[in-house]
Coordinates of C-alpha atoms in Angstrom, one line a residue:
X114 CA 0.0 0.0 0.0
X115 CA 2.8 2.4 0.8
X116 CA 4.3 2.1 -2.7
X117 CA 0.8 2.9 -4.1
X118 CA 0.6 6.2 -2.2
X119 CA 4.2 7.3 -1.8
X120 CA 7.1 8.3 -4.1
X121 CA 4.7 9.5 -6.9
X122 CA 5.5 12.4 -9.2
X123 CA 3.4 14.7 -11.3
X124 CA 3.9 17.6 -13.7
X125 CA 1.8 19.9 -15.8
X126 CA 1.7 19.8 -19.6
X127 CA 0.5 22.8 -21.6
X128 CA 0.0 23.3 -25.3
X129 CA 0.2 19.7 -26.2
X130 CA -1.4 19.1 -29.5
X131 CA -1.4 16.3 -32.1
X132 CA 2.1 16.8 -33.3
X133 CA 3.5 18.9 -30.5
X134 CA 4.9 17.7 -27.1
X135 CA 4.0 21.0 -25.5
X136 CA 5.7 22.5 -22.5
X137 CA 6.4 20.5 -19.4
X138 CA 6.8 21.7 -15.8
X139 CA 9.4 20.1 -13.6
X140 CA 8.4 16.9 -11.9
X141 CA 7.3 17.4 -8.3
X142 CA 6.7 14.7 -5.7
X143 CA 3.0 14.4 -4.8
X144 CA 2.5 14.8 -1.1
X145 CA -1.2 14.0 -0.6
X146 CA -3.1 12.1 -3.3
X147 CA -4.5 8.9 -4.6
X148 CA -3.8 8.3 -8.3
X149 CA -6.8 9.5 -10.3
X150 CA -8.6 6.8 -12.2
X151 CA -7.2 4.0 -10.0
X152 CA -9.4 1.1 -8.7
X153 CA -8.6 1.9 -5.1
X154 CA -9.2 5.7 -5.4
X155 CA -13.0 5.7 -4.8
X156 CA -12.7 3.2 -1.9
X157 CA -9.9 5.2 -0.2
X158 CA -11.9 8.4 -0.7
X159 CA -15.0 6.9 1.0
X160 CA -13.0 5.7 3.9
X161 CA -11.4 9.1 4.3
X162 CA -14.7 11.1 4.2
X163 CA -17.0 8.6 5.9
X164 CA -17.1 10.6 9.1
X165 CA -18.0 13.7 7.3
X166 CA -21.6 12.5 7.3
X167 CA -21.5 12.1 11.1
X168 CA -20.6 15.8 11.6
X169 CA -24.1 16.9 10.5
X170 CA -26.3 13.7 10.3
X171 CA -28.6 14.8 13.2
X172 CA -29.8 17.8 11.1
X173 CA -29.8 16.3 7.6
X174 CA -29.5 13.3 5.4
X175 CA -26.0 13.1 4.0
X176 CA -25.3 11.3 0.8
X177 CA -21.6 10.5 0.2
X178 CA -20.0 9.4 -3.0
X179 CA -16.3 9.8 -3.9
X180 CA -17.0 12.5 -6.5
X181 CA -20.3 13.9 -5.2
X182 CA -21.5 14.8 -1.7
X183 CA -25.0 16.1 -0.9
X184 CA -26.6 17.1 2.4
X185 CA -30.4 17.0 2.2
X186 CA -32.3 19.1 4.7
X187 CA -36.0 18.6 5.0
X188 CA -37.9 21.2 7.1
X189 CA -41.1 23.0 6.3
X190 CA -40.5 25.7 8.9
X191 CA -38.5 28.5 7.2
X192 CA -36.7 29.7 10.4
X193 CA -35.7 26.1 11.3
X194 CA -34.6 25.4 7.7
X195 CA -32.3 28.5 7.7
X196 CA -30.9 27.7 11.1
X197 CA -30.3 24.0 10.2
X198 CA -28.7 24.9 6.9
X199 CA -26.2 27.3 8.5
X200 CA -25.5 24.9 11.3
X201 CA -24.7 22.2 8.9
X202 CA -22.3 24.4 6.9
X203 CA -20.6 25.3 10.1
X204 CA -20.1 21.7 11.1
X205 CA -18.9 20.8 7.6
X206 CA -16.5 23.7 7.8
X207 CA -15.0 22.4 11.0
X208 CA -14.7 18.9 9.5
X209 CA -12.9 20.2 6.4
X210 CA -10.5 22.3 8.5
X211 CA -9.7 19.4 10.9
X212 CA -9.1 17.1 7.9
X213 CA -6.8 19.5 6.0
X214 CA -9.2 19.8 3.1
X215 CA -10.6 22.8 1.2
X216 CA -14.1 23.2 -0.2
X217 CA -14.3 23.8 -3.9
X218 CA -16.6 26.9 -3.9
X219 CA -17.2 26.7 -7.7
X220 CA -18.8 23.3 -7.2
X221 CA -20.8 24.1 -4.0
X222 CA -24.4 25.2 -4.4
X223 CA -27.6 25.5 -2.4
X224 CA -30.5 24.0 -4.3
X225 CA -34.1 24.0 -2.9
X226 CA -36.4 21.2 -3.9
X227 CA -39.9 22.6 -4.2
X228 CA -43.4 21.2 -4.8
X229 CA -46.1 23.2 -6.6
X230 CA -47.4 24.5 -3.3
X231 CA -44.0 25.5 -1.8
X232 CA -42.2 28.8 -2.3
X233 CA -38.5 29.4 -2.4
X234 CA -36.9 30.5 0.8
X235 CA -34.8 33.6 0.3
X236 CA -31.6 33.0 2.2
X237 CA -27.8 33.4 2.1
X238 CA -25.6 30.6 3.3
X239 CA -21.9 31.2 4.0
X240 CA -19.0 28.8 4.3
X241 CA -16.2 30.5 6.2
X242 CA -16.3 34.0 4.8
X243 CA -17.6 33.1 1.4
X244 CA -21.2 33.0 0.2
X245 CA -22.5 29.8 -1.3
X246 CA -24.2 30.3 -4.6
X247 CA -27.9 29.4 -5.0
X248 CA -28.8 27.4 -8.2
X249 CA -32.0 26.6 -10.0
X250 CA -30.7 23.4 -11.6
X251 CA -28.1 20.7 -10.8
X252 CA -27.0 17.3 -11.8
X253 CA -27.6 14.6 -9.1
X254 CA -25.7 11.4 -9.9
X255 CA -25.9 12.3 -13.6
X256 CA -29.7 13.2 -13.5
X257 CA -30.5 16.9 -14.3
X258 CA -32.9 18.5 -11.8
X259 CA -34.3 22.0 -11.9
X260 CA -36.9 24.1 -10.1
X261 CA -38.8 25.4 -13.1

């Protein structure tokens, strides 16, 4: 297992086209990573993040996959929904910090599932000092979902 995770190198290649080798950065030893596309990658990721769901599971329904994590919050009361959402983001923030991870803000969104009789709750959610974008559509395990 150690040889699988240690003594691995990577570099960046730019402008590589059909007949061109492009430009190469110098090789740098990878400090923290599992090889992308490997068979063990998803399993090791799930093992690493499995306790993320425990950090907020009393307030939501966490769904964890190696490349997609969702926290589903079900609450009809607007005040409780807002409070729970912000509490969950605070707990997730603590978990990320303690596990030396960073949230990708470009891939993090707040999406509200609505029925015909529901109305959208106007709210802002922050993670650390950054606002989380609200979206009207998303892909959930490859299925497109939207509110309109």
